[in-house]
CSV table of C-alpha atoms in Angstrom, one decimal:
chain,number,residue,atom,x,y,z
T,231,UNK,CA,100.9,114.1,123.7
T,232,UNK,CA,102.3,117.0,126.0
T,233,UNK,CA,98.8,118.7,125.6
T,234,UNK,CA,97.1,115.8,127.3
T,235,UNK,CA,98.6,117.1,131.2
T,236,UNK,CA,96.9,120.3,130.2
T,237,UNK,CA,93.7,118.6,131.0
T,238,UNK,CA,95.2,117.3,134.3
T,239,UNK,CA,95.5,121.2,135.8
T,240,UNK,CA,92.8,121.3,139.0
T,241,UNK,CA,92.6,117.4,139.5
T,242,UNK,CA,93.5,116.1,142.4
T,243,UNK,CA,95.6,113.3,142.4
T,244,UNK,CA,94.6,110.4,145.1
T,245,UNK,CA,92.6,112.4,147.1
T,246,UNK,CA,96.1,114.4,148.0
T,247,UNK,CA,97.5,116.1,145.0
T,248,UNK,CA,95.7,119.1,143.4
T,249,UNK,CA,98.1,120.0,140.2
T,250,UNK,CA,98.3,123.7,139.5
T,251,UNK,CA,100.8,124.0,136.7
T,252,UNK,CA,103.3,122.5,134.1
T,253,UNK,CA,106.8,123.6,135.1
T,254,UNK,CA,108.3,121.6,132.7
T,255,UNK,CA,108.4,119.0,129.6
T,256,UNK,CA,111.5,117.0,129.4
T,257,UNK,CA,112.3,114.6,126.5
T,258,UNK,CA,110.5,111.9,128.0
T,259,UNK,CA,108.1,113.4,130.4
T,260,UNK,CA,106.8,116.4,133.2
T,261,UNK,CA,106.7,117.6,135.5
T,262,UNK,CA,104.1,119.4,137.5
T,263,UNK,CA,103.3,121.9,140.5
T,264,UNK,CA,101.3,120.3,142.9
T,265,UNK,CA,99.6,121.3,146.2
T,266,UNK,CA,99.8,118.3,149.1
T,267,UNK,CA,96.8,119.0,150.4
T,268,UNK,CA,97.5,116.5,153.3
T,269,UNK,CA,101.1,118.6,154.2
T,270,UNK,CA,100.0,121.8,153.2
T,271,UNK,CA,103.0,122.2,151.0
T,272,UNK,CA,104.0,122.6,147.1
T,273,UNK,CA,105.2,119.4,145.7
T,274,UNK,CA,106.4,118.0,142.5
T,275,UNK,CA,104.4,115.3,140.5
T,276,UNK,CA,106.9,113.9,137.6
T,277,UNK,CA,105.2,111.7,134.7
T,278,UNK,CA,106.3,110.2,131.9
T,279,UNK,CA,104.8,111.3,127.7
T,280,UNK,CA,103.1,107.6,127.0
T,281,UNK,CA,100.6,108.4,124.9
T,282,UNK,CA,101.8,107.5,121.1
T,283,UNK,CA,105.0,106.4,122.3
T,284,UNK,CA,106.5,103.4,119.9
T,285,UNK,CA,108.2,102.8,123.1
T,286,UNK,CA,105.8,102.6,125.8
T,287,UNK,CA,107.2,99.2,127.9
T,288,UNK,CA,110.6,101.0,127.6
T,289,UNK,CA,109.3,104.1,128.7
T,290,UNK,CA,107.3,102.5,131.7
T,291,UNK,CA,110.4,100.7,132.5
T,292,UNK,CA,112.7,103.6,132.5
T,293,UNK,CA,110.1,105.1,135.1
T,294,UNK,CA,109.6,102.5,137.5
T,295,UNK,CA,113.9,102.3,137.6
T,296,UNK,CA,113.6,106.1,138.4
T,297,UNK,CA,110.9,105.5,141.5
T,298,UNK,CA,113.1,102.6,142.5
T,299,UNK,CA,116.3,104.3,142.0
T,300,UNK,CA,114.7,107.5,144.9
T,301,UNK,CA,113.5,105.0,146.9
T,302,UNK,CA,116.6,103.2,148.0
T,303,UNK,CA,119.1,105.9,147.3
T,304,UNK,CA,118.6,108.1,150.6
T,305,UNK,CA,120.9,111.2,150.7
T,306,UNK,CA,121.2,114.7,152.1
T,307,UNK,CA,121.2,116.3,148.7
T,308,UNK,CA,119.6,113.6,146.3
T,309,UNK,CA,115.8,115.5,145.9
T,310,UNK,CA,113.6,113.2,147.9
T,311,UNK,CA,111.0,110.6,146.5
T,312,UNK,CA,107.8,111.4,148.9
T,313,UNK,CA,104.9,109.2,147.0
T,314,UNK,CA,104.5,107.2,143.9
T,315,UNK,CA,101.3,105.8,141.9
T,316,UNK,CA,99.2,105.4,138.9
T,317,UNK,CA,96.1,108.2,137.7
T,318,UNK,CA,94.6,108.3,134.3
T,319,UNK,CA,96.6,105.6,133.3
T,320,UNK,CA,99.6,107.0,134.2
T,321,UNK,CA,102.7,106.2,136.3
T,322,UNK,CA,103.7,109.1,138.7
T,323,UNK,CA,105.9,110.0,141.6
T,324,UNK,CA,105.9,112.8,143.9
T,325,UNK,CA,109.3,114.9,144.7
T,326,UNK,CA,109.9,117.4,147.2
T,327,UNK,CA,109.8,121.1,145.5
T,328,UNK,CA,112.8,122.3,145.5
T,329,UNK,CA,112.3,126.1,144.7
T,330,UNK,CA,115.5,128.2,144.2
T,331,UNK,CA,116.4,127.2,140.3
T,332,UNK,CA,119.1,125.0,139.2
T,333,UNK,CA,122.8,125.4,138.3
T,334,UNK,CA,122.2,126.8,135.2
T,335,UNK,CA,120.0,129.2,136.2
T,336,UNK,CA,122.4,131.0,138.2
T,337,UNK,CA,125.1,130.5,136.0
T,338,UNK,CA,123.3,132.6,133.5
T,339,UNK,CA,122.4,135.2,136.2
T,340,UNK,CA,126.0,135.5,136.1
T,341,UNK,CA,126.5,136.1,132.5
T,342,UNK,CA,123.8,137.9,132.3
T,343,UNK,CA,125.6,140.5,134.7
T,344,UNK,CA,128.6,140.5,133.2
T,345,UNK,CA,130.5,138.4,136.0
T,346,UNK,CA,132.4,135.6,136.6
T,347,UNK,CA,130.7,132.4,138.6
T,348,UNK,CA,131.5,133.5,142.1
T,349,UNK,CA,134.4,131.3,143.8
T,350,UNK,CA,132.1,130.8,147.1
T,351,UNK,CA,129.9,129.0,145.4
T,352,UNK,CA,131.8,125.9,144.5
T,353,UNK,CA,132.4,125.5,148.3
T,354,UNK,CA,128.5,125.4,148.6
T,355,UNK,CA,127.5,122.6,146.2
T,356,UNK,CA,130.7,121.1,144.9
T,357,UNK,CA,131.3,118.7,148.1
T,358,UNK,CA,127.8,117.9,148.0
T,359,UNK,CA,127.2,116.7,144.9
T,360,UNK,CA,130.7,115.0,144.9
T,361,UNK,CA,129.3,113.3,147.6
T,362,UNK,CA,125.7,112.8,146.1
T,363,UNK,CA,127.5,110.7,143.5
T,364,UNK,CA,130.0,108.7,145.7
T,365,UNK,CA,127.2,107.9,147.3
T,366,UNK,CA,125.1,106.4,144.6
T,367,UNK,CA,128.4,105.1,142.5
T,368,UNK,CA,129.0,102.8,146.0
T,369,UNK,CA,125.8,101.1,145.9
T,370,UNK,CA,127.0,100.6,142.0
T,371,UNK,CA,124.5,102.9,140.2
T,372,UNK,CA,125.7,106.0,137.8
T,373,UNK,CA,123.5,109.1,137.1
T,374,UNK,CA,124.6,109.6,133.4
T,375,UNK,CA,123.5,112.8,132.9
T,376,UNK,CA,124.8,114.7,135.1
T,377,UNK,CA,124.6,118.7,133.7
T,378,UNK,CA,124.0,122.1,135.3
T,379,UNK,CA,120.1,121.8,135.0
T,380,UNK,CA,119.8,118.5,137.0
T,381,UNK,CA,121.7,120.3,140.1
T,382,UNK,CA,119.1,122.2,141.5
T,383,UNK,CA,118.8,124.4,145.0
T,384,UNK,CA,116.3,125.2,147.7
T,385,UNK,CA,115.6,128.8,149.2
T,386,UNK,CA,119.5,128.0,151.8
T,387,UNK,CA,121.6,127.1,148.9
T,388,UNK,CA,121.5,123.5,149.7
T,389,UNK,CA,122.1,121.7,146.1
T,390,UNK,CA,120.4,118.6,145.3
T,391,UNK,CA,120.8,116.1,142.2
T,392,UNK,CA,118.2,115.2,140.2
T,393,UNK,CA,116.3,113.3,137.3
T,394,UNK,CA,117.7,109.3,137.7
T,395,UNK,CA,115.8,108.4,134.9
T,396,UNK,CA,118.4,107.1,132.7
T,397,UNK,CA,120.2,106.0,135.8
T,398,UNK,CA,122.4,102.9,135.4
T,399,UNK,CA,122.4,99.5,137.0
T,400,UNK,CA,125.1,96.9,135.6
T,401,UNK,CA,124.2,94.3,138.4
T,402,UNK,CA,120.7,94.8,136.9
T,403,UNK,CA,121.2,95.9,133.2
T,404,UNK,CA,123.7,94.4,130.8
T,405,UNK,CA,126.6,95.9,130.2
T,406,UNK,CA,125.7,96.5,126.5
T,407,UNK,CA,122.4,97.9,127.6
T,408,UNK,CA,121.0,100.5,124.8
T,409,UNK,CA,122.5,104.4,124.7
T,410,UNK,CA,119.5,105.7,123.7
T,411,UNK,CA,115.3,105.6,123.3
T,412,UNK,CA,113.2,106.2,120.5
T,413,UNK,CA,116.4,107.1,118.3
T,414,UNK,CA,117.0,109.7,121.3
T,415,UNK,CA,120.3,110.2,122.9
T,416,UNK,CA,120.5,109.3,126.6
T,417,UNK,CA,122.0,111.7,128.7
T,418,UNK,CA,123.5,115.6,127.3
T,419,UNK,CA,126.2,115.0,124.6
T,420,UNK,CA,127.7,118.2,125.9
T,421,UNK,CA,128.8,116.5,129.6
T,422,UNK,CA,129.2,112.5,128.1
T,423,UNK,CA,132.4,110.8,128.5
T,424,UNK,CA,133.7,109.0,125.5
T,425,UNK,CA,132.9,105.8,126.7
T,426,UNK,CA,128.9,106.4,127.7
T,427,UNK,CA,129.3,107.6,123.7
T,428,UNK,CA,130.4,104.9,122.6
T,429,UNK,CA,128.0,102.6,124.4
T,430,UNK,CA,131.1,101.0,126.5
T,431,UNK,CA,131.5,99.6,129.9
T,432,UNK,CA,130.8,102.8,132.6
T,433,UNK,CA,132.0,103.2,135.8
T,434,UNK,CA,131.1,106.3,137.9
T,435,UNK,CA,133.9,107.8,136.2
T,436,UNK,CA,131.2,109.0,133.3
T,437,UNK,CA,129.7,111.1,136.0
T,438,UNK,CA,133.1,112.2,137.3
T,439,UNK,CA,133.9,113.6,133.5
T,440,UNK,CA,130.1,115.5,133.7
T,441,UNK,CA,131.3,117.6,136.5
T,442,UNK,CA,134.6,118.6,135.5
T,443,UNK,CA,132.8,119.4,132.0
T,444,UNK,CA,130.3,121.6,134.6
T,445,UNK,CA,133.1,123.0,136.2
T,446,UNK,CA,135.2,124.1,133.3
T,447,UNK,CA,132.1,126.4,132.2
T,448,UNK,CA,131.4,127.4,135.5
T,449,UNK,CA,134.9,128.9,135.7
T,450,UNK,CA,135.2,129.7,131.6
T,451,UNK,CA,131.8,130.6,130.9
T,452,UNK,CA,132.2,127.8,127.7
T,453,UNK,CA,132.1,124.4,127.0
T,454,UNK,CA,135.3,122.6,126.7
T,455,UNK,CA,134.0,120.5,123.8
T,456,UNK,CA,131.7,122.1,120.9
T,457,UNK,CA,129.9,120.1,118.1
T,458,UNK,CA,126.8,120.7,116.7
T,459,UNK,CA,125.9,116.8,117.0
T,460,UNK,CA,127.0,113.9,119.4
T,461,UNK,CA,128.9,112.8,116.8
T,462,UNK,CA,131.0,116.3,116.1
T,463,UNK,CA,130.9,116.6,119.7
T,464,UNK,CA,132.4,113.0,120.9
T,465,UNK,CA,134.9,114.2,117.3
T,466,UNK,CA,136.2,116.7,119.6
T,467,UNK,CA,136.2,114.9,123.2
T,468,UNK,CA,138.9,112.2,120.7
T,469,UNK,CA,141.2,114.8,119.8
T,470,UNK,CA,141.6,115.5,123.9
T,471,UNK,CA,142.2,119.3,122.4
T,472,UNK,CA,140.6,120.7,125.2
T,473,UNK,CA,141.8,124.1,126.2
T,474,UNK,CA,143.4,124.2,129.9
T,475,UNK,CA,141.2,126.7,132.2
T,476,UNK,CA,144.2,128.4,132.9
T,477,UNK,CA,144.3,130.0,129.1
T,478,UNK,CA,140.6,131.1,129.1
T,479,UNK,CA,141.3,132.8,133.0
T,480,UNK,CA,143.3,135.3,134.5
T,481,UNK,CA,145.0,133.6,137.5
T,482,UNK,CA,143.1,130.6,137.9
T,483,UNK,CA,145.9,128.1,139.6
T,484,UNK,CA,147.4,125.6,137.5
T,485,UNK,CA,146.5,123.6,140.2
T,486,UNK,CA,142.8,123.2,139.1
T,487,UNK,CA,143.6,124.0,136.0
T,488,UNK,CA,145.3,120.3,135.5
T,489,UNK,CA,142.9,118.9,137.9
T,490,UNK,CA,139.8,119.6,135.4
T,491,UNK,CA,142.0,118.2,132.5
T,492,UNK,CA,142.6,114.7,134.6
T,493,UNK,CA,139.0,114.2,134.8
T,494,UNK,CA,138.0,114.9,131.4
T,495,UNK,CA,140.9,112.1,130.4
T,496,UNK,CA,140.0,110.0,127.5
T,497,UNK,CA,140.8,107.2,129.0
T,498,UNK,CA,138.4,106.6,132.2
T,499,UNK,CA,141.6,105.2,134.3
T,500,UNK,CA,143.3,108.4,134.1
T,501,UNK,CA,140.9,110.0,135.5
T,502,UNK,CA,140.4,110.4,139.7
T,503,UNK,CA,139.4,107.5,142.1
T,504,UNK,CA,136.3,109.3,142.6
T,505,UNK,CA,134.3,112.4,142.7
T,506,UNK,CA,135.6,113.1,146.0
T,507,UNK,CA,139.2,112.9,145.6
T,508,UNK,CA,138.5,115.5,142.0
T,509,UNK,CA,136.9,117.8,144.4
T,510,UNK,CA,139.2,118.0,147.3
T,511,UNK,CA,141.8,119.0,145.0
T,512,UNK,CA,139.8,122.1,143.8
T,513,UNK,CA,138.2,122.9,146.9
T,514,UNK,CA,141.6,122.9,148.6
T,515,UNK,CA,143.5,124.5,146.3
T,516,UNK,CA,140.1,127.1,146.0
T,517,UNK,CA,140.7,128.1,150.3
T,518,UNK,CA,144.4,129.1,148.9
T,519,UNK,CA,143.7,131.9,146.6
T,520,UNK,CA,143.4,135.3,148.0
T,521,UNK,CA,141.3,137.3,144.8
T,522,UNK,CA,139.4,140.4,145.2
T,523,UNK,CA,136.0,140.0,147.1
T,524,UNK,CA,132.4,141.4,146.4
T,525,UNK,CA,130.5,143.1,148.9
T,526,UNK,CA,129.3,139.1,150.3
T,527,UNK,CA,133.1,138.0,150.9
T,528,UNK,CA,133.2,135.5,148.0
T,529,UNK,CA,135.8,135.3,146.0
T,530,UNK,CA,135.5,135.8,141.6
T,531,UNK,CA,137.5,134.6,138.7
T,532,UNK,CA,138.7,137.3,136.0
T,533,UNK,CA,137.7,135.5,132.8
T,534,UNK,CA,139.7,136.5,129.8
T,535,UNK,CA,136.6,136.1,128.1
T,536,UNK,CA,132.9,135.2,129.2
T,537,UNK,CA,130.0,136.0,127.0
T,538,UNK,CA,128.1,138.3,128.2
T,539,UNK,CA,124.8,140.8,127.7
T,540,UNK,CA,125.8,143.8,125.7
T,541,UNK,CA,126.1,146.9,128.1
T,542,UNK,CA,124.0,149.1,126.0
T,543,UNK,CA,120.5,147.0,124.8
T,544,UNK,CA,119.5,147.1,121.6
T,545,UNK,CA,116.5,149.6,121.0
T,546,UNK,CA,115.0,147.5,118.3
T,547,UNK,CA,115.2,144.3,120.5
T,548,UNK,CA,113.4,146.2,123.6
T,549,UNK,CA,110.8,147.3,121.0
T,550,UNK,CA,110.0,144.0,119.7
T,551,UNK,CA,110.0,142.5,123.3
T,552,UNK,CA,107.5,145.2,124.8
T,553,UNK,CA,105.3,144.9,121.8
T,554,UNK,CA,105.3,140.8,122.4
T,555,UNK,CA,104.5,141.4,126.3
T,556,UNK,CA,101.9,144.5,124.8
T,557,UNK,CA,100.3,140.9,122.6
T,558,UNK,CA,100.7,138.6,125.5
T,559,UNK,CA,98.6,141.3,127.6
T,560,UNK,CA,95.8,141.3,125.5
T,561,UNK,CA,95.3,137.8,124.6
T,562,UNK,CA,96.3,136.2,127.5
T,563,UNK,CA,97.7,132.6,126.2
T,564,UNK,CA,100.7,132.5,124.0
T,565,UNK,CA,99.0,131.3,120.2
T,566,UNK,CA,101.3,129.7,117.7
T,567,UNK,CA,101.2,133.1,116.3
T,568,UNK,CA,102.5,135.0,118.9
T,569,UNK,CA,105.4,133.0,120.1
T,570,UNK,CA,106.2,132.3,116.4
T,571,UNK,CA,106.4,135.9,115.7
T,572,UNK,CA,108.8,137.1,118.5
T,573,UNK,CA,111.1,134.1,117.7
T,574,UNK,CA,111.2,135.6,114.2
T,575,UNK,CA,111.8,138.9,115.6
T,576,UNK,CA,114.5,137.9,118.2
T,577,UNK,CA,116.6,135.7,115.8
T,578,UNK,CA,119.2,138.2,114.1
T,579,UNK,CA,119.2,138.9,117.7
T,580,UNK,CA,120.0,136.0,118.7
T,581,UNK,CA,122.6,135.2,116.0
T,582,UNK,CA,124.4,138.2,117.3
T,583,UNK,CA,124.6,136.5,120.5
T,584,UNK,CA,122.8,139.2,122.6
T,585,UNK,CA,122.1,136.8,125.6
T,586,UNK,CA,119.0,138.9,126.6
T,587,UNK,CA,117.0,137.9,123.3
T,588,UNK,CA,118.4,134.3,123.8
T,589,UNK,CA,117.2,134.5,127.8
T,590,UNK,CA,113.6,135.8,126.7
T,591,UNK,CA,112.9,133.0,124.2
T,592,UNK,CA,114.3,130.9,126.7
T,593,UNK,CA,111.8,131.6,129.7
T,594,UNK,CA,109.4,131.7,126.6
T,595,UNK,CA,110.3,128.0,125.8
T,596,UNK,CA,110.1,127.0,129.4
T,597,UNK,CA,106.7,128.1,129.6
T,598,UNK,CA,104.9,127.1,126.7
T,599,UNK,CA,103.9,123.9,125.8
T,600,UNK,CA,103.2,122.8,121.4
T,601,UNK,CA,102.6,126.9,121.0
T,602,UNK,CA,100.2,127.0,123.6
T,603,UNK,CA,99.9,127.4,127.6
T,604,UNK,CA,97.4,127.6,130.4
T,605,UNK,CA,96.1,131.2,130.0
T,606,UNK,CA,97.5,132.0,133.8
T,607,UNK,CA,100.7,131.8,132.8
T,608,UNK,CA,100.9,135.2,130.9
T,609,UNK,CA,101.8,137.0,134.5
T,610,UNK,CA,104.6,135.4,135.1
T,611,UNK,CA,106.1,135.0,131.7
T,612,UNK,CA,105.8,138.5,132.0
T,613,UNK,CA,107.3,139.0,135.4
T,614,UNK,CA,110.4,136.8,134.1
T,615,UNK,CA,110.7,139.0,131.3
T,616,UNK,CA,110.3,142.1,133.7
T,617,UNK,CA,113.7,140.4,136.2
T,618,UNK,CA,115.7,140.8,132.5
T,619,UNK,CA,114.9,144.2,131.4
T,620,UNK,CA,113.6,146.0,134.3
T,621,UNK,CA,112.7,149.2,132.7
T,622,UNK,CA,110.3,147.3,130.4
T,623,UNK,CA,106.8,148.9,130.3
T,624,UNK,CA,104.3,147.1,131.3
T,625,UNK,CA,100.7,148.5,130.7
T,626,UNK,CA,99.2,147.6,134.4
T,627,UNK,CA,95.3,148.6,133.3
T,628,UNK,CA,95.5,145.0,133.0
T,629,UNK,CA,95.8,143.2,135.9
T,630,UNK,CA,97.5,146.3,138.6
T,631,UNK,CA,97.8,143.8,141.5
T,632,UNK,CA,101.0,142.5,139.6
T,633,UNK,CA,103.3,145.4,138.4
């Protein structure tokens, strides 16, 4: 089913969008790199998997609520809808690109460096997505699933929130609605309040609980609830055993500490009035503390204890990466083969929690598609690799113009 957008790379959609790669499969769709050949500019072009779905009207509903959702909810930092339509049979809608990586991306940057999530930051994307969701809580729709990945940033560090499309409507859905499609969870189990668990009545409030769950491993560098399941995981949200932030980190004000804890309450009237009022209390009590700085003036967090990339790599991981790149060089596509191979390879790696081996099969995973990908897209699954282990060597007989 994913394999069918394959065929879709070099069309040009409506006269207007020429598609040039896959950047991503989600559970229920992708999204692709398009050229706007009317604006001269990268865009996005989202579509949902129909294709031998059990679910298709449920699916094609879902997808016009996410086109309708972009439409009417204009904001600063909500990524802009730009075009919607049908080609090969298929709904789409057109996004501005926004090109700097999500939350989670940088995040792991952070871990992968051995360092604390940089205090500034919060003051650049916090406010705004509190007031992203406000905004779109007023006019009585909820994100519900609200996680790291779906906060994404342009080249100026501008945040925008993304992916409405398991957006809620109670003046338009019932309040007993289904939680999930095709026996799939909606929304991230990890960031869900109780009651979206549950299947209850949902205010904004669930979305309020997803950013205090982003916040707590912004600051920690862990989840405040683990499970391996929604059930295990919604198990441990019902205990409230949560750990306060200001046991997993070296100075962090009890302040925010207590704030985080209010908005991961059980009970959805404990928590704030609103995403705004849960941020002013962190951002204000944030301008208060006077922690070292780095060389860019922000401030950092000492962590007791944030997982990080061993300081010393392991030779037999390098050895087993370069000969996978030496592979990928040679053949050019990523075969079933290959990628099942270096996941063998990397897994005692991975159990050891050496984030590196866990960061390679990820960028792996992010560019492959059913074991295979467009044969381009060897370079830059390279040059990922390449931004991890910098000394890697790369055999450049191959194509020089790139390393």
């Amino acid at each position: 089913m994913q394999s069918h957008f394959l065929t879709w790379i070099g069309e040009v959609i409506e006269s207007r969008y020429e598609i040039k790669s896959i950047l991503a499969n989600g559970g229920m769709g992708a999204v692709l790199l398009a050229s706007d050949n009317h604006l001269h500019k990268e865009v996005v072009v989202k579509v949902p998997f129909l294709i031998g779905s059990n679910h298709f009207e449920e699916l094609i509903q879902r997808f016009k609520r996410e086109i309708h959702v972009l439409s009417i909810l204009e904001h600063p930092n909500i990524v802009p809808i730009m075009d919607a339509g049908f080609f090969d049979k298929y709904p789409f809608l057109v996004l501005r690109y926004i090109n700097d990586g999500t939350l989670r991306s940088k995040m792991e940057k952070a871990q992968l460096l051995n360092k604390a999530y940089s205090l500034g930051n919060f003051f650049h994307w916090l406010p705004q997505i509190s007031s992203a969701l406000d905004f779109i809580h007023s006019n009585n729709w909820f994100h519900r699933d609200v996680k790291p990945e779906n906060i994404l940033f342009d080249s100026n560090y501008n945040p925008y929130l993304t992916d409405f499309g398991v957006s809620k409507n109670l003046s338009l859905e019932p309040e007993n609605s289904s939680n999930s499609v095709g026996g799939s969870f909606i929304g991230s189990p990890q960031y869900m309040a109780p009651e979206q668990h549950l299947g209850e009545t949902t205010t904004g409030k669930i979305d309020q609980f997803a950013l205090a769950v982003i916040l707590y491993e912004c600051i920690s560098g862990k989840l405040p609830f683990n499970g391996k399941n929604p059930v295990s995981i919604f198990l441990e949200i019902a205990k409230q055993s949560v750990i306060p932030l200001n046991k997993h980190v070296e100075k962090i004000p009890l302040t925010i500490s207590d704030a985080v804890i209010k908005a991961l309450s059980l009970n959805p009237d404990e928590r704030f009035e609103s995403c705004g009022d849960f941020c002013s209390i962190i951002i204000e009590e944030l301008k208060l503390l006077d922690f070292h700085h780095d060389n860019n003036g922000y401030f950092h967090f000492h962590p007791i204890k944030v997982p990080h990339a061993p300081e010393v790599l392991d030779s037999q991981m390098v050895l087993e990466i370069q000969a996978f790149c030496s592979k990928l060089i040679a053949s050019k596509i990523v075969t079933k083969n290959l990628y099942k191979d270096l996941r063998i390879s990397l897994s005692k790696f991975r159990k050891d929690e050496h984030l590196i081996a866990k960061m390679t099969l990820d960028i792996l995973d992010f560019y492959t598609m059913s074991g295979l990908i467009e044969p381009t897209n060897f370079v830059e699954i390279i040059s990922e690799i390449k931004k991890i282990i910098p000394f890697l060597t790369i055999d450049t007989e191959y194509f020089p113009s790139h390393f």
